[in-house]
Tab-separated table of C-alpha atoms and ligand atoms in Angstrom:
chain	number	residue	atom	x	y	z
A	1496	MET	CA	-30.873	-7.119	68.837
A	1497	ARG	CA	-28.961	-9.727	70.088
A	1498	GLN	CA	-30.804	-11.398	73.408
A	1499	ALA	CA	-29.193	-14.696	73.466
A	1500	GLY	CA	-25.294	-14.709	74.370
A	1501	ARG	CA	-22.426	-14.946	76.938
A	1502	TYR	CA	-24.114	-12.228	79.421
A	1503	LEU	CA	-26.620	-15.507	80.301
A	1504	PRO	CA	-25.198	-18.403	81.836
A	1505	GLU	CA	-27.253	-21.165	80.099
A	1506	TYR	CA	-25.799	-19.763	76.965
A	1507	GLN	CA	-22.480	-20.038	78.145
A	1508	ALA	CA	-22.861	-23.901	78.954
A	1509	LEU	CA	-24.654	-24.420	75.792
A	1510	ARG	CA	-21.634	-22.690	73.958
A	1511	LYS	CA	-19.784	-25.549	75.388
A	1512	GLU	CA	-21.941	-28.521	73.685
A	1513	ALA	CA	-20.036	-26.920	70.012
A	1514	VAL	CA	-16.300	-26.659	69.202
A	1515	THR	CA	-16.162	-23.408	67.174
A	1516	PHE	CA	-19.353	-20.546	66.828
A	1517	LEU	CA	-20.138	-21.489	63.286
A	1518	ASP	CA	-20.532	-25.651	64.558
A	1519	LEU	CA	-22.932	-24.033	66.994
A	1520	CYS	CA	-25.123	-21.929	64.050
A	1521	TYR	CA	-25.401	-25.249	62.144
A	1522	ASN	CA	-26.411	-27.324	64.909
A	1523	ALA	CA	-29.975	-26.764	64.657
A	1524	LYS	CA	-31.011	-28.242	67.972
A	1525	LEU	CA	-28.464	-25.751	69.689
A	1526	CYS	CA	-29.452	-22.832	67.705
A	1527	ALA	CA	-32.922	-23.613	68.598
A	1528	GLU	CA	-32.330	-23.934	72.605
A	1529	ALA	CA	-30.070	-20.377	72.134
A	1530	THR	CA	-33.095	-18.975	70.741
A	1531	LEU	CA	-35.432	-19.853	73.639
A	1532	GLN	CA	-33.341	-19.169	76.061
A	1533	PRO	CA	-33.852	-15.417	76.741
A	1534	ILE	CA	-37.711	-16.047	76.127
A	1535	ARG	CA	-37.579	-18.564	79.234
A	1536	ARG	CA	-36.008	-15.913	81.127
A	1537	PHE	CA	-37.542	-12.476	80.075
A	1538	THR	CA	-40.667	-13.014	78.353
A	1539	PHE	CA	-39.962	-10.957	75.230
A	1540	ASP	CA	-42.925	-10.215	73.307
A	1541	ALA	CA	-40.485	-11.445	70.291
A	1542	ALA	CA	-37.737	-13.969	69.823
A	1543	ILE	CA	-34.813	-13.895	67.440
A	1544	ILE	CA	-33.884	-16.631	65.883
A	1545	PHE	CA	-29.907	-17.601	67.143
A	1546	SER	CA	-27.763	-17.305	64.015
A	1547	ASP	CA	-25.311	-14.862	62.822
A	1548	ILE	CA	-25.088	-12.434	59.558
A	1549	LEU	CA	-21.785	-14.337	58.494
A	1550	VAL	CA	-23.401	-17.838	57.785
A	1551	VAL	CA	-24.172	-15.960	54.131
A	1552	PRO	CA	-20.063	-15.162	52.971
A	1553	ASP	CA	-19.631	-18.721	55.302
A	1554	ALA	CA	-22.673	-19.904	53.046
A	1555	LEU	CA	-20.960	-18.565	50.070
A	1556	GLY	CA	-17.793	-20.339	50.257
A	1557	GLN	CA	-15.720	-17.335	51.974
A	1558	GLU	CA	-13.115	-19.004	54.450
A	1559	VAL	CA	-15.437	-17.442	57.815
A	1560	ARG	CA	-13.671	-17.996	61.481
A	1561	PHE	CA	-14.771	-16.647	64.982
A	1562	ILE	CA	-12.074	-15.699	66.947
A	1563	GLU	CA	-12.980	-16.097	70.433
A	1564	ASN	CA	-13.599	-12.531	72.235
A	1565	GLU	CA	-12.278	-11.171	69.316
A	1566	GLY	CA	-15.168	-11.239	66.857
A	1567	PRO	CA	-15.066	-12.252	62.955
A	1568	ARG	CA	-12.021	-13.305	60.428
A	1569	LEU	CA	-12.610	-13.697	56.711
A	1570	ALA	CA	-10.149	-14.630	54.421
A	1571	PRO	CA	-10.923	-11.241	52.079
A	1572	LEU	CA	-12.030	-11.186	48.936
A	1573	MET	CA	-9.974	-9.306	46.762
A	1574	SER	CA	-10.217	-9.930	42.914
A	1575	GLU	CA	-13.004	-10.236	40.067
A	1576	ARG	CA	-12.056	-13.826	40.231
A	1577	ASP	CA	-12.921	-13.936	44.125
A	1578	ILE	CA	-15.816	-12.513	43.552
A	1579	ALA	CA	-17.295	-14.854	40.921
A	1580	ASN	CA	-16.241	-17.618	42.370
A	1581	LEU	CA	-18.606	-16.855	45.218
A	1582	ALA	CA	-21.271	-19.637	45.136
A	1583	PRO	CA	-24.946	-18.511	45.631
A	1584	SER	CA	-26.038	-22.792	44.783
A	1585	ARG	CA	-24.492	-23.751	47.931
A	1586	MET	CA	-26.927	-21.821	49.836
A	1587	ALA	CA	-29.824	-23.725	50.397
A	1588	GLU	CA	-28.845	-26.749	51.208
A	1589	HIS	CA	-25.540	-24.934	53.439
A	1590	LEU	CA	-28.170	-22.900	56.112
A	1591	ARG	CA	-30.141	-25.572	55.999
A	1592	PRO	CA	-29.551	-26.210	59.859
A	1593	VAL	CA	-30.880	-22.509	60.296
A	1594	TYR	CA	-34.500	-23.289	58.820
A	1595	ASP	CA	-34.627	-26.366	60.841
A	1596	ALA	CA	-33.688	-24.196	64.133
A	1597	LEU	CA	-36.848	-21.884	62.718
A	1598	ARG	CA	-39.075	-24.777	62.660
A	1599	LEU	CA	-37.954	-26.241	65.722
A	1600	VAL	CA	-38.176	-23.036	67.760
A	1601	ARG	CA	-41.574	-22.349	66.508
A	1602	THR	CA	-43.116	-25.900	67.660
A	1603	GLN	CA	-41.726	-25.118	71.293
A	1604	LEU	CA	-43.059	-21.020	71.009
A	1605	ASP	CA	-46.048	-19.919	72.473
A	1606	ARG	CA	-48.352	-18.913	69.718
A	1607	SER	CA	-47.963	-14.988	71.184
A	1608	THR	CA	-44.448	-14.624	70.869
A	1609	ALA	CA	-43.216	-13.222	67.251
A	1610	LEU	CA	-40.455	-15.187	65.786
A	1611	ILE	CA	-37.644	-13.023	63.604
A	1612	GLY	CA	-35.679	-13.908	61.358
A	1613	PHE	CA	-32.966	-12.044	59.810
A	1614	CYS	CA	-29.686	-11.403	57.466
A	1615	GLY	CA	-26.862	-8.525	57.025
A	1616	ALA	CA	-27.566	-5.783	54.920
A	1617	PRO	CA	-25.414	-6.008	51.578
A	1618	PHE	CA	-23.008	-3.454	52.558
A	1619	THR	CA	-22.182	-4.977	56.149
A	1620	LEU	CA	-21.776	-8.449	54.849
A	1621	ALA	CA	-19.446	-6.768	52.155
A	1622	SER	CA	-17.909	-4.494	54.256
A	1623	TYR	CA	-16.541	-7.881	56.085
A	1624	MET	CA	-15.756	-9.426	53.211
A	1625	VAL	CA	-13.502	-7.131	51.463
A	1626	GLY	CA	-12.361	-5.805	54.621
A	1627	GLY	CA	-11.780	-9.298	56.251
A	1628	GLY	CA	-13.507	-8.660	59.854
A	1629	GLY	CA	-9.983	-7.571	61.457
A	1630	PRO	CA	-8.969	-4.571	63.577
A	1631	ASN	CA	-8.977	-2.488	59.764
A	1632	ASN	CA	-12.023	-4.057	58.727
A	1633	LEU	CA	-13.687	-0.701	58.068
A	1634	SER	CA	-11.224	1.634	56.624
A	1635	ASN	CA	-10.389	-1.459	54.436
A	1636	ALA	CA	-14.011	-1.901	53.280
A	1637	ARG	CA	-13.949	1.848	52.472
A	1638	LEU	CA	-11.039	1.975	50.799
A	1639	TYR	CA	-11.887	-1.051	48.767
A	1640	ALA	CA	-15.170	0.465	47.720
A	1641	LYS	CA	-13.483	3.611	46.628
A	1642	ALA	CA	-11.197	2.105	44.123
A	1643	HIS	CA	-13.044	-0.782	43.048
A	1644	PRO	CA	-16.628	0.302	42.684
A	1645	GLU	CA	-17.363	-1.532	40.056
A	1646	ARG	CA	-16.395	-4.647	41.786
A	1647	PHE	CA	-18.134	-3.453	44.987
A	1648	ALA	CA	-21.532	-2.862	43.325
A	1649	THR	CA	-21.705	-6.161	41.443
A	1650	LEU	CA	-20.858	-7.533	45.301
A	1651	LEU	CA	-23.521	-5.620	46.533
A	1652	ASP	CA	-26.242	-6.542	44.307
A	1653	LEU	CA	-25.453	-10.734	44.388
A	1654	LEU	CA	-25.403	-10.101	48.601
A	1655	ALA	CA	-29.161	-8.314	48.073
A	1656	GLN	CA	-30.026	-11.567	46.213
A	1657	VAL	CA	-28.765	-13.961	48.301
A	1658	GLY	CA	-29.686	-11.610	51.318
A	1659	ALA	CA	-33.796	-11.383	50.143
A	1660	ASP	CA	-33.564	-15.324	49.502
A	1661	HIS	CA	-32.453	-16.131	52.875
A	1662	LEU	CA	-34.963	-14.012	54.344
A	1663	ILE	CA	-37.723	-15.972	52.205
A	1664	ALA	CA	-36.574	-19.050	53.713
A	1665	GLN	CA	-36.934	-18.169	56.962
A	1666	VAL	CA	-40.110	-17.238	56.861
A	1667	GLU	CA	-40.981	-20.545	54.710
A	1668	ALA	CA	-39.810	-22.310	57.822
A	1669	GLY	CA	-41.991	-20.385	60.527
A	1670	ALA	CA	-39.794	-16.553	61.118
A	1671	ASP	CA	-43.411	-14.364	61.544
A	1672	LEU	CA	-41.337	-10.954	60.572
A	1673	VAL	CA	-37.739	-9.995	59.552
A	1674	GLN	CA	-34.850	-7.906	60.482
A	1675	VAL	CA	-31.817	-6.633	58.309
A	1676	PHE	CA	-29.164	-5.211	59.820
A	1677	ASP	CA	-27.002	-2.683	58.166
A	1678	SER	CA	-24.853	-2.243	61.449
A	1679	TRP	CA	-22.004	-0.310	59.554
A	1680	ALA	CA	-24.434	2.298	57.543
A	1681	GLY	CA	-23.078	4.691	60.196
A	1682	ILE	CA	-19.296	4.623	58.291
A	1683	LEU	CA	-21.124	6.008	55.284
A	1684	ASP	CA	-20.949	9.470	53.879
A	1685	PRO	CA	-24.091	10.340	52.771
A	1686	ASP	CA	-23.330	9.713	48.750
A	1687	ALA	CA	-21.827	6.567	49.726
A	1688	PHE	CA	-24.977	5.350	51.679
A	1689	ASP	CA	-27.259	6.450	49.213
A	1690	ARG	CA	-25.337	4.177	46.679
A	1691	TYR	CA	-23.518	1.406	48.840
A	1692	GLY	CA	-26.289	1.214	51.674
A	1693	ARG	CA	-29.947	2.361	50.522
A	1694	ALA	CA	-29.621	1.240	47.047
A	1695	PRO	CA	-28.768	-2.834	47.396
A	1696	MET	CA	-31.494	-3.038	50.215
A	1697	VAL	CA	-34.055	-1.677	48.045
A	1698	THR	CA	-33.306	-4.749	45.825
A	1699	LEU	CA	-33.029	-6.760	48.523
A	1700	VAL	CA	-36.740	-5.753	49.917
A	1701	LYS	CA	-38.111	-5.860	46.305
A	1702	ARG	CA	-37.086	-9.277	46.161
A	1703	PHE	CA	-38.157	-10.218	49.538
A	1704	ARG	CA	-41.944	-8.321	49.192
A	1705	ALA	CA	-42.568	-10.024	45.569
A	1706	ALA	CA	-42.297	-13.589	47.756
A	1707	CYS	CA	-43.503	-12.371	50.834
A	1708	PRO	CA	-45.840	-9.372	50.576
A	1709	LYS	CA	-47.608	-9.338	54.187
A	1710	VAL	CA	-44.315	-9.990	56.173
A	1711	PRO	CA	-43.368	-7.296	58.080
A	1712	LEU	CA	-39.456	-6.391	57.670
A	1713	ILE	CA	-37.365	-3.610	59.991
A	1714	ALA	CA	-34.677	-2.177	58.598
A	1715	PHE	CA	-31.528	-0.649	61.135
A	1716	PRO	CA	-29.376	1.251	59.677
A	1717	LYS	CA	-27.744	1.777	62.362
A	1718	GLY	CA	-25.726	4.677	63.343
A	1719	HIS	CA	-27.079	6.631	59.222
A	1720	VAL	CA	-29.426	9.473	59.969
A	1721	ALA	CA	-28.360	12.031	57.724
A	1722	SER	CA	-30.030	10.756	54.792
A	1723	LEU	CA	-32.758	8.457	55.741
A	1724	GLU	CA	-35.829	10.938	54.335
A	1725	ARG	CA	-34.634	8.938	50.731
A	1726	TYR	CA	-34.209	5.678	52.758
A	1727	VAL	CA	-37.388	5.284	54.388
A	1728	GLU	CA	-38.978	6.057	51.113
A	1729	THR	CA	-37.370	4.107	49.046
A	1730	VAL	CA	-36.519	1.052	50.631
A	1731	ALA	CA	-40.487	1.181	52.106
A	1732	PRO	CA	-39.698	-0.984	55.483
A	1733	ASP	CA	-42.707	-1.741	57.938
A	1734	ALA	CA	-40.000	-0.527	60.343
A	1735	LEU	CA	-37.100	1.541	61.423
A	1736	SER	CA	-34.868	0.518	63.926
A	1737	VAL	CA	-32.533	3.497	65.357
A	1738	ASP	CA	-29.674	3.554	67.759
A	1739	TRP	CA	-28.918	5.815	70.762
A	1740	THR	CA	-27.383	8.480	68.718
A	1741	VAL	CA	-30.874	9.693	67.358
A	1742	ALA	CA	-33.372	11.426	69.650
A	1743	LEU	CA	-36.205	8.621	69.206
A	1744	GLY	CA	-39.091	11.396	70.042
A	1745	ALA	CA	-37.433	13.532	66.536
A	1746	ILE	CA	-37.444	10.730	64.617
A	1747	LYS	CA	-41.131	9.958	65.356
A	1748	SER	CA	-42.161	12.955	64.326
A	1749	ARG	CA	-40.104	12.943	61.196
A	1750	PHE	CA	-41.775	9.376	60.294
A	1751	PRO	CA	-45.488	9.925	61.678
A	1752	GLY	CA	-46.275	6.527	59.711
A	1753	LEU	CA	-43.590	4.559	60.707
A	1754	VAL	CA	-43.293	1.951	63.086
A	1755	VAL	CA	-39.735	2.952	65.172
A	1756	GLN	CA	-37.919	0.424	67.136
A	1757	GLY	CA	-35.381	1.849	69.502
A	1758	ASN	CA	-33.030	2.784	70.739
A	1759	LEU	CA	-31.469	2.374	74.425
A	1760	ASP	CA	-28.012	2.402	74.915
A	1761	PRO	CA	-26.942	-1.327	75.939
A	1762	LEU	CA	-24.489	0.437	77.953
A	1763	GLU	CA	-27.564	1.247	80.432
A	1764	LEU	CA	-28.186	-2.318	81.130
A	1765	ILE	CA	-24.402	-2.591	82.375
A	1766	VAL	CA	-24.899	0.712	84.751
A	1767	GLY	CA	-28.747	-0.088	86.051
A	1768	GLY	CA	-29.879	1.469	88.849
A	1769	GLU	CA	-31.332	4.600	88.400
A	1770	SER	CA	-29.291	5.583	85.470
A	1771	LEU	CA	-31.315	2.777	83.979
A	1772	GLU	CA	-34.946	3.534	85.339
A	1773	ARG	CA	-34.277	7.228	83.978
A	1774	ALA	CA	-33.302	5.785	80.424
A	1775	VAL	CA	-35.897	4.099	80.286
A	1776	ARG	CA	-38.440	6.224	81.301
A	1777	LYS	CA	-37.129	8.714	79.297
A	1778	LEU	CA	-37.242	5.740	75.949
A	1779	LEU	CA	-41.274	5.452	76.651
A	1780	SER	CA	-41.764	8.525	76.625
A	1781	GLU	CA	-40.763	9.312	73.482
A	1782	GLY	CA	-41.440	6.577	72.195
A	1783	GLY	CA	-45.299	6.777	72.857
A	1784	GLN	CA	-47.964	4.010	73.015
A	1785	SER	CA	-48.002	3.299	69.388
A	1786	ARG	CA	-45.646	2.598	66.491
A	1787	PHE	CA	-42.785	1.795	68.676
A	1788	ILE	CA	-41.211	-1.375	69.475
A	1789	VAL	CA	-39.050	-1.219	72.882
A	1790	ASN	CA	-35.545	-2.192	72.072
A	1791	LEU	CA	-32.074	-1.891	72.167
A	1792	GLY	CA	-29.610	0.513	70.015
A	1793	HIS	CA	-27.322	-2.692	69.667
A	1794	GLY	CA	-26.909	-6.000	71.217
A	1795	VAL	CA	-26.878	-7.599	74.864
A	1796	ARG	CA	-22.968	-6.851	76.273
A	1797	PRO	CA	-21.556	-9.570	77.869
A	1798	GLN	CA	-20.965	-7.857	81.157
A	1799	THR	CA	-24.308	-6.854	81.340
A	1800	PRO	CA	-26.149	-8.236	84.994
A	1801	ILE	CA	-29.114	-10.291	84.711
A	1802	GLU	CA	-31.475	-8.165	86.907
A	1803	ASN	CA	-30.792	-4.901	84.742
A	1804	VAL	CA	-32.805	-6.659	82.086
A	1805	HIS	CA	-35.194	-7.853	84.405
A	1806	LYS	CA	-35.596	-4.278	85.772
A	1807	LEU	CA	-35.764	-2.903	82.050
A	1808	VAL	CA	-38.803	-5.754	81.102
A	1809	GLU	CA	-40.701	-4.561	84.521
A	1810	ILE	CA	-40.210	-0.890	83.904
A	1811	VAL	CA	-41.668	-1.777	80.379
A	1812	ARG	CA	-44.390	-4.195	81.111
A	1813	GLN	CA	-45.669	-1.361	83.893
A	1814	ASN	CA	-45.769	1.146	81.385
A	1815	GLN	CA	-48.162	-1.144	79.459
A	1816	THR	CA	-50.883	-2.223	82.078
A	1817	ASN	CA	-53.827	-2.790	79.988
A	1818	MET	CA	-52.163	-4.666	77.477
A	1819	PRO	CA	-51.766	-8.295	77.144
A	1820	LYS	CA	-48.808	-9.662	76.160
A	1821	ASN	CA	-49.772	-10.518	72.383
A	1822	LEU	CA	-51.588	-6.814	71.747
A	1823	HIS	CA	-48.036	-5.296	72.223
B	2686	LIG	O1	-30.121	-13.437	70.271
B	2686	LIG	C1	-29.869	-14.182	69.478
B	2686	LIG	O2	-30.039	-15.341	69.338
B	2686	LIG	C2	-29.805	-13.534	68.129
B	2686	LIG	C3	-28.246	-13.868	67.551
B	2686	LIG	C4	-27.182	-13.029	66.842
B	2686	LIG	C5	-25.905	-13.144	66.498
B	2686	LIG	N1	-24.990	-12.517	66.121
B	2686	LIG	C6	-25.376	-14.433	67.333
B	2686	LIG	C7	-24.096	-14.305	67.797
B	2686	LIG	C8	-27.579	-11.527	65.306
B	2686	LIG	C9	-29.136	-11.130	65.590
B	2686	LIG	C10	-26.194	-11.549	65.267
B	2686	LIG	C11	-26.210	-10.481	63.979
B	2686	LIG	C12	-24.529	-9.827	63.835
B	2686	LIG	N2	-23.852	-10.309	63.784
B	2686	LIG	C13	-24.067	-8.745	63.595
B	2686	LIG	C14	-25.714	-7.640	63.165
B	2686	LIG	C15	-25.868	-7.507	64.625
B	2686	LIG	C16	-24.670	-6.539	65.313
B	2686	LIG	O3	-24.835	-6.636	66.295
B	2686	LIG	O4	-24.844	-5.384	64.921
B	2686	LIG	C17	-22.877	-8.615	63.243
B	2686	LIG	C18	-21.998	-7.482	62.871
B	2686	LIG	C19	-22.604	-9.838	63.667
B	2686	LIG	C20	-21.129	-10.399	63.505
B	2686	LIG	C21	-20.430	-10.692	64.648
B	2686	LIG	N3	-20.530	-11.922	65.194
B	2686	LIG	C22	-19.428	-10.397	65.799
B	2686	LIG	C23	-18.925	-9.145	65.330
B	2686	LIG	C24	-19.204	-11.294	66.390
B	2686	LIG	C25	-18.361	-10.690	67.657
B	2686	LIG	C26	-18.640	-9.667	68.544
B	2686	LIG	C27	-18.842	-10.475	70.037
B	2686	LIG	O5	-20.142	-9.710	70.484
B	2686	LIG	O6	-18.553	-11.523	70.537
B	2686	LIG	C28	-19.812	-12.142	66.543
B	2686	LIG	C29	-20.607	-13.116	67.465
B	2686	LIG	C30	-21.704	-13.835	67.591
B	2686	LIG	N4	-22.799	-13.628	66.855
B	2686	LIG	C31	-21.841	-13.457	69.047
B	2686	LIG	C32	-23.284	-14.103	69.517
B	2686	LIG	C33	-24.370	-14.753	70.550
B	2686	LIG	C34	-21.299	-13.659	70.599
B	2686	LIG	C35	-20.699	-14.838	70.749
B	2686	LIG	C36	-19.885	-15.919	71.742
B	2686	LIG	O7	-19.845	-15.350	72.576
B	2686	LIG	O8	-19.967	-17.050	71.527
């Protein structure tokens, strides 16, 4: 999940060095630093490259802005022509700073700390690209998918290809594993999830695996549990990330061979105290000692007290007494 961000004073200081959030995302040195900040503080087992899923629509030529304290705004794609005008040929050059940032991080990161590359899943990216990112983003996106199913499918297919290519380039630049964020999968009904959430992920993962057969891939269809069997069977991720709306123990028994990642509610990190301790102990007991990656169910919120993140790490490490960091 997002582990860099405004809850860290050093991130707030770094953020001031770039004018816009996208400027920050295209400055390899600053991105490398933002990636390393949480690792220095908390000694997590893995670093996730500092970037954003929306650099992909930006690289394709769509207008993307981030409004401070509100979030992303995109000039929504409407017509067939808008979609045809997207330019995958610009991607590699435009995203070069992301790959430079990965190379820089790899030189500064201990070998025992894994480096995670990521991209947005086709559905989540498409929902921003046609929904525009504003307050009606998700209803706009669902409406667009129903009103123009073929156009929407064309867009998803394009995003599956470029998403895979972006992940492959990140691996070439030093990522040890990758994660695909489908943050809005949970808003889809089961049929739409099958068509718009699952199917393009099959395409993306196939293309990624053809180039990087040995690199682990984590899929995060956030908030969608109803039809996960077919998703896991056909997408075949190495690990499944889940949020707090699912019972971790139940997911582990539903998919006995699969690595599961999750699922602490980030709000527990704001509340802290006994509530946090209880939640982390429950997490550890349900996740067990194998095939489990301790994580949050979503990114760290800006108002999170730093000492609560330390507390989380401390409890988790106590629970893994005999394991050196690189064997977790
Ligand atoms: O820890 C890291 O270095 C990871 C970096 C990371 C960011 N975005 C940086 C960021 C990751 C993994 C993302 C993914 C991302 N971006 C997702 C998928 C995961 C999720 O959170 O659901 C999505 C949907 C986005 C799109 C996005 N970016 C939104 C909706 C927002 C605004 C909301 C907010 O929290 O401000 C962003 C901005 C953003 N991306 C910030 C960061 C650190 C906050 C901007 C800032 O504080 O300067």
